[in-house]
DNA sequence: GAAAAGATTTACCGATCTGTTCATCTTGGC
DNA sequence: GCCAAGATGAACAGATCGGTAAATCTTTTC
């Protein structure tokens, strides 16, 4: 299997898991929808869990690339990027394919502390936190790590509520909160 | 089946669904762990989905009762209750049985907009929002509904991150953010 | 063009899924 | 003590689960 085919398989499996859930998506369906026979899939991934982990790696890469780039496009200065985060989220929420955060859902279905899927989901959130903390530092804001943690909490809460309510409003609500927190960390 | 037995069945099923997930928990396991035969369960609940909905109703009642009472116990004034919320969450996070928000997980596994499980999960969040908005109004805070929406976002984000990281820290992080938002809505 | 390597189809494995059938057993009311 | 109602275990449907075996078909390589 070529690298392209393999990536394409992971990409399509990602869509299925993201849209339908992990337990709810069987490997027969994955084979049917990817056009790759189940035998071939199991040649390249020893278990369903390994395939899930591969989809999460791809998602992590794609999502962070998209989000960080979009934040920078919307508002280059580091301080403004922390607010543009919520505009980017708003764009995401309004997409018809939006179904919440894949890592939250993965962690919810495989929630044991040491389960590789949960570990990988947590790693994704840690990388987001790092990025926000770096931006807060570059913007010379007070207590950059504490602020970054708060921004991350606002982001996750907005995603959860947007997915559940099928509404984009939480992006604006969270942005207003973030504006005040950033202003306080900047002004004083 | 007596009302007590029925409630006990729902309570034990709730624990199983909450700890293991919905798709991952089979009805055979529910029968085994509740001590109620599968035949009897299906006499009282036509489908697994109906049993899940019953567990969510019980959870909604128990959780809101506990949370609202605890918030009031910790800090009677309405304005302080909105901050005590996060202390109550901290207590919840530190319990060994804590596994995140059952409604977020239910919504993640049954995420179709019109699915009864998702509808019921959303209704739970709406009731929380109402309560927070009432408290904000009673405390005479600016834009009480907007503040309530922000508090709710902080709460959901803190729960998600606490569950994923197996740490109670998000409760304190969210509280610090809430303190500032409440102060701004109070002072100005 | 032949040999080797990889992908495919098809069928299968045993386990588990939701939900049902049925014959037996327990229980409460009179 | 008797009858009816309800609960039970056990077996069973039919489908699907994750995962595999073996034979056939394609593709690459030399």
PDB file of C-alpha atoms in Angstrom, chain A residues 49-164:
ATOM      1  CA  UNK A  49      -7.290   0.706  18.321  1.00  0.00           C
ATOM      2  CA  UNK A  50      -4.148   1.238  16.251  1.00  0.00           C
ATOM      3  CA  UNK A  51      -6.216   2.605  13.411  1.00  0.00           C
ATOM      4  CA  UNK A  52      -7.986   4.936  15.815  1.00  0.00           C
ATOM      5  CA  UNK A  53      -4.645   6.148  17.134  1.00  0.00           C
ATOM      6  CA  UNK A  54      -3.499   6.818  13.567  1.00  0.00           C
ATOM      7  CA  UNK A  55      -6.627   8.866  12.877  1.00  0.00           C
ATOM      8  CA  UNK A  56      -6.031  10.853  16.059  1.00  0.00           C
ATOM      9  CA  UNK A  57      -2.461  11.612  15.030  1.00  0.00           C
ATOM     10  CA  UNK A  58      -3.663  12.877  11.667  1.00  0.00           C
ATOM     11  CA  UNK A  59      -6.411  14.890  13.304  1.00  0.00           C
ATOM     12  CA  UNK A  60      -3.989  16.445  15.758  1.00  0.00           C
ATOM     13  CA  UNK A  61      -1.695  17.514  12.958  1.00  0.00           C
ATOM     14  CA  UNK A  62      -4.426  18.831  10.679  1.00  0.00           C
ATOM     15  CA  UNK A  63      -6.394  20.565  13.372  1.00  0.00           C
ATOM     16  CA  UNK A  64      -3.483  22.354  15.019  1.00  0.00           C
ATOM     17  CA  UNK A  65      -2.097  23.388  11.656  1.00  0.00           C
ATOM     18  CA  UNK A  66      -5.421  24.795  10.602  1.00  0.00           C
ATOM     19  CA  UNK A  67      -6.224  26.494  13.898  1.00  0.00           C
ATOM     20  CA  UNK A  68      -2.845  28.104  14.483  1.00  0.00           C
ATOM     21  CA  UNK A  69      -2.619  29.328  10.912  1.00  0.00           C
ATOM     22  CA  UNK A  70      -6.146  30.689  10.992  1.00  0.00           C
ATOM     23  CA  UNK A  71      -5.533  32.493  14.277  1.00  0.00           C
ATOM     24  CA  UNK A  72      -2.498  34.167  12.802  1.00  0.00           C
ATOM     25  CA  UNK A  73      -4.293  35.090   9.574  1.00  0.00           C
ATOM     26  CA  UNK A  74      -7.172  36.668  11.452  1.00  0.00           C
ATOM     27  CA  UNK A  75      -5.000  38.743  13.798  1.00  0.00           C
ATOM     28  CA  UNK A  76      -1.205  38.637  13.591  1.00  0.00           C
ATOM     29  CA  UNK A  77      -0.293  40.191  16.981  1.00  0.00           C
ATOM     30  CA  UNK A  78       0.055  37.464  19.642  1.00  0.00           C
ATOM     31  CA  UNK A  79      -2.358  39.171  22.009  1.00  0.00           C
ATOM     32  CA  UNK A  80      -5.008  39.381  19.306  1.00  0.00           C
ATOM     33  CA  UNK A  81      -4.437  35.791  18.246  1.00  0.00           C
ATOM     34  CA  UNK A  82      -5.723  34.624  21.616  1.00  0.00           C
ATOM     35  CA  UNK A  83      -9.013  36.329  20.783  1.00  0.00           C
ATOM     36  CA  UNK A  84      -9.000  35.373  17.105  1.00  0.00           C
ATOM     37  CA  UNK A  85      -8.980  31.806  18.403  1.00  0.00           C
ATOM     38  CA  UNK A  86     -12.679  32.209  19.076  1.00  0.00           C
ATOM     39  CA  UNK A  87     -13.398  33.650  15.651  1.00  0.00           C
ATOM     40  CA  UNK A  88     -11.688  30.628  14.148  1.00  0.00           C
ATOM     41  CA  UNK A  89     -13.792  28.386  16.374  1.00  0.00           C
ATOM     42  CA  UNK A  90     -16.880  30.204  15.173  1.00  0.00           C
ATOM     43  CA  UNK A  91     -15.950  29.417  11.589  1.00  0.00           C
ATOM     44  CA  UNK A  92     -15.459  25.786  12.519  1.00  0.00           C
ATOM     45  CA  UNK A  93     -18.779  25.560  14.346  1.00  0.00           C
ATOM     46  CA  UNK A  94     -20.644  26.855  11.308  1.00  0.00           C
ATOM     47  CA  UNK A  95     -19.303  24.128   9.047  1.00  0.00           C
ATOM     48  CA  UNK A  96     -21.875  21.452   8.281  1.00  0.00           C
ATOM     49  CA  UNK A  97     -19.344  18.734   9.137  1.00  0.00           C
ATOM     50  CA  UNK A  98     -18.737  20.098  12.640  1.00  0.00           C
ATOM     51  CA  UNK A  99     -19.421  17.444  15.255  1.00  0.00           C
ATOM     52  CA  UNK A 100     -17.493  18.638  18.274  1.00  0.00           C
ATOM     53  CA  UNK A 101     -13.953  17.856  19.302  1.00  0.00           C
ATOM     54  CA  UNK A 102     -12.710  14.457  18.182  1.00  0.00           C
ATOM     55  CA  UNK A 103     -10.345  14.228  21.151  1.00  0.00           C
ATOM     56  CA  UNK A 104     -13.017  14.955  23.721  1.00  0.00           C
ATOM     57  CA  UNK A 105     -15.161  12.274  22.147  1.00  0.00           C
ATOM     58  CA  UNK A 106     -12.283   9.802  21.974  1.00  0.00           C
ATOM     59  CA  UNK A 107     -11.403  10.456  25.577  1.00  0.00           C
ATOM     60  CA  UNK A 108     -15.049  10.033  26.553  1.00  0.00           C
ATOM     61  CA  UNK A 109     -15.224   6.611  24.934  1.00  0.00           C
ATOM     62  CA  UNK A 110     -11.804   5.439  26.157  1.00  0.00           C
ATOM     63  CA  UNK A 111     -11.460   7.229  29.422  1.00  0.00           C
ATOM     64  CA  UNK A 112      -9.073   5.056  31.412  1.00  0.00           C
ATOM     65  CA  UNK A 113      -6.167   7.155  32.595  1.00  0.00           C
ATOM     66  CA  UNK A 114      -3.529   5.029  30.878  1.00  0.00           C
ATOM     67  CA  UNK A 115      -5.439   4.093  27.757  1.00  0.00           C
ATOM     68  CA  UNK A 116      -3.324   5.112  24.741  1.00  0.00           C
ATOM     69  CA  UNK A 117      -6.303   6.871  23.166  1.00  0.00           C
ATOM     70  CA  UNK A 118      -6.896   8.973  26.255  1.00  0.00           C
ATOM     71  CA  UNK A 119      -3.190   9.698  26.579  1.00  0.00           C
ATOM     72  CA  UNK A 120      -3.080  10.891  22.986  1.00  0.00           C
ATOM     73  CA  UNK A 121      -6.168  13.052  23.429  1.00  0.00           C
ATOM     74  CA  UNK A 122      -4.598  14.657  26.479  1.00  0.00           C
ATOM     75  CA  UNK A 123      -1.394  15.267  24.564  1.00  0.00           C
ATOM     76  CA  UNK A 124      -3.358  17.206  21.957  1.00  0.00           C
ATOM     77  CA  UNK A 125      -4.778  19.458  24.646  1.00  0.00           C
ATOM     78  CA  UNK A 126      -1.331  19.925  26.148  1.00  0.00           C
ATOM     79  CA  UNK A 127       0.021  21.111  22.805  1.00  0.00           C
ATOM     80  CA  UNK A 128      -2.798  23.625  22.524  1.00  0.00           C
ATOM     81  CA  UNK A 129      -2.061  24.864  26.022  1.00  0.00           C
ATOM     82  CA  UNK A 130       1.620  25.262  25.150  1.00  0.00           C
ATOM     83  CA  UNK A 131       0.778  27.336  22.113  1.00  0.00           C
ATOM     84  CA  UNK A 132      -1.601  29.598  24.009  1.00  0.00           C
ATOM     85  CA  UNK A 133       0.967  30.046  26.778  1.00  0.00           C
ATOM     86  CA  UNK A 134       3.613  30.993  24.223  1.00  0.00           C
ATOM     87  CA  UNK A 135       1.310  33.571  22.692  1.00  0.00           C
ATOM     88  CA  UNK A 136       0.495  34.994  26.123  1.00  0.00           C
ATOM     89  CA  UNK A 137       4.195  35.247  26.895  1.00  0.00           C
ATOM     90  CA  UNK A 138       4.980  36.901  23.577  1.00  0.00           C
ATOM     91  CA  UNK A 139       2.219  39.401  24.280  1.00  0.00           C
ATOM     92  CA  UNK A 140       3.810  40.084  27.649  1.00  0.00           C
ATOM     93  CA  UNK A 141       0.609  39.329  29.529  1.00  0.00           C
ATOM     94  CA  UNK A 142       0.466  38.721  33.285  1.00  0.00           C
ATOM     95  CA  UNK A 143       0.618  35.122  34.433  1.00  0.00           C
ATOM     96  CA  UNK A 144       0.728  33.767  30.899  1.00  0.00           C
ATOM     97  CA  UNK A 145       0.335  30.117  31.883  1.00  0.00           C
ATOM     98  CA  UNK A 146      -2.688  30.772  34.083  1.00  0.00           C
ATOM     99  CA  UNK A 147      -4.285  32.826  31.337  1.00  0.00           C
ATOM    100  CA  UNK A 148      -3.559  30.115  28.779  1.00  0.00           C
ATOM    101  CA  UNK A 149      -5.254  27.537  31.011  1.00  0.00           C
ATOM    102  CA  UNK A 150      -8.317  29.756  31.238  1.00  0.00           C
ATOM    103  CA  UNK A 151      -8.400  30.309  27.483  1.00  0.00           C
ATOM    104  CA  UNK A 152      -8.177  26.553  26.950  1.00  0.00           C
ATOM    105  CA  UNK A 153     -11.079  25.965  29.344  1.00  0.00           C
ATOM    106  CA  UNK A 154     -13.157  28.532  27.447  1.00  0.00           C
ATOM    107  CA  UNK A 155     -12.275  26.862  24.172  1.00  0.00           C
ATOM    108  CA  UNK A 156     -13.249  23.364  25.333  1.00  0.00           C
ATOM    109  CA  UNK A 157     -16.440  24.560  26.945  1.00  0.00           C
ATOM    110  CA  UNK A 158     -17.441  26.448  23.808  1.00  0.00           C
ATOM    111  CA  UNK A 159     -16.826  23.383  21.631  1.00  0.00           C
ATOM    112  CA  UNK A 160     -18.869  21.099  23.868  1.00  0.00           C
ATOM    113  CA  UNK A 161     -21.821  23.472  24.015  1.00  0.00           C
ATOM    114  CA  UNK A 162     -21.671  24.287  20.318  1.00  0.00           C
ATOM    115  CA  UNK A 163     -21.731  20.601  19.427  1.00  0.00           C
ATOM    116  CA  UNK A 164     -24.571  19.816  21.808  1.00  0.00           C
TER     117      UNK A 164
END
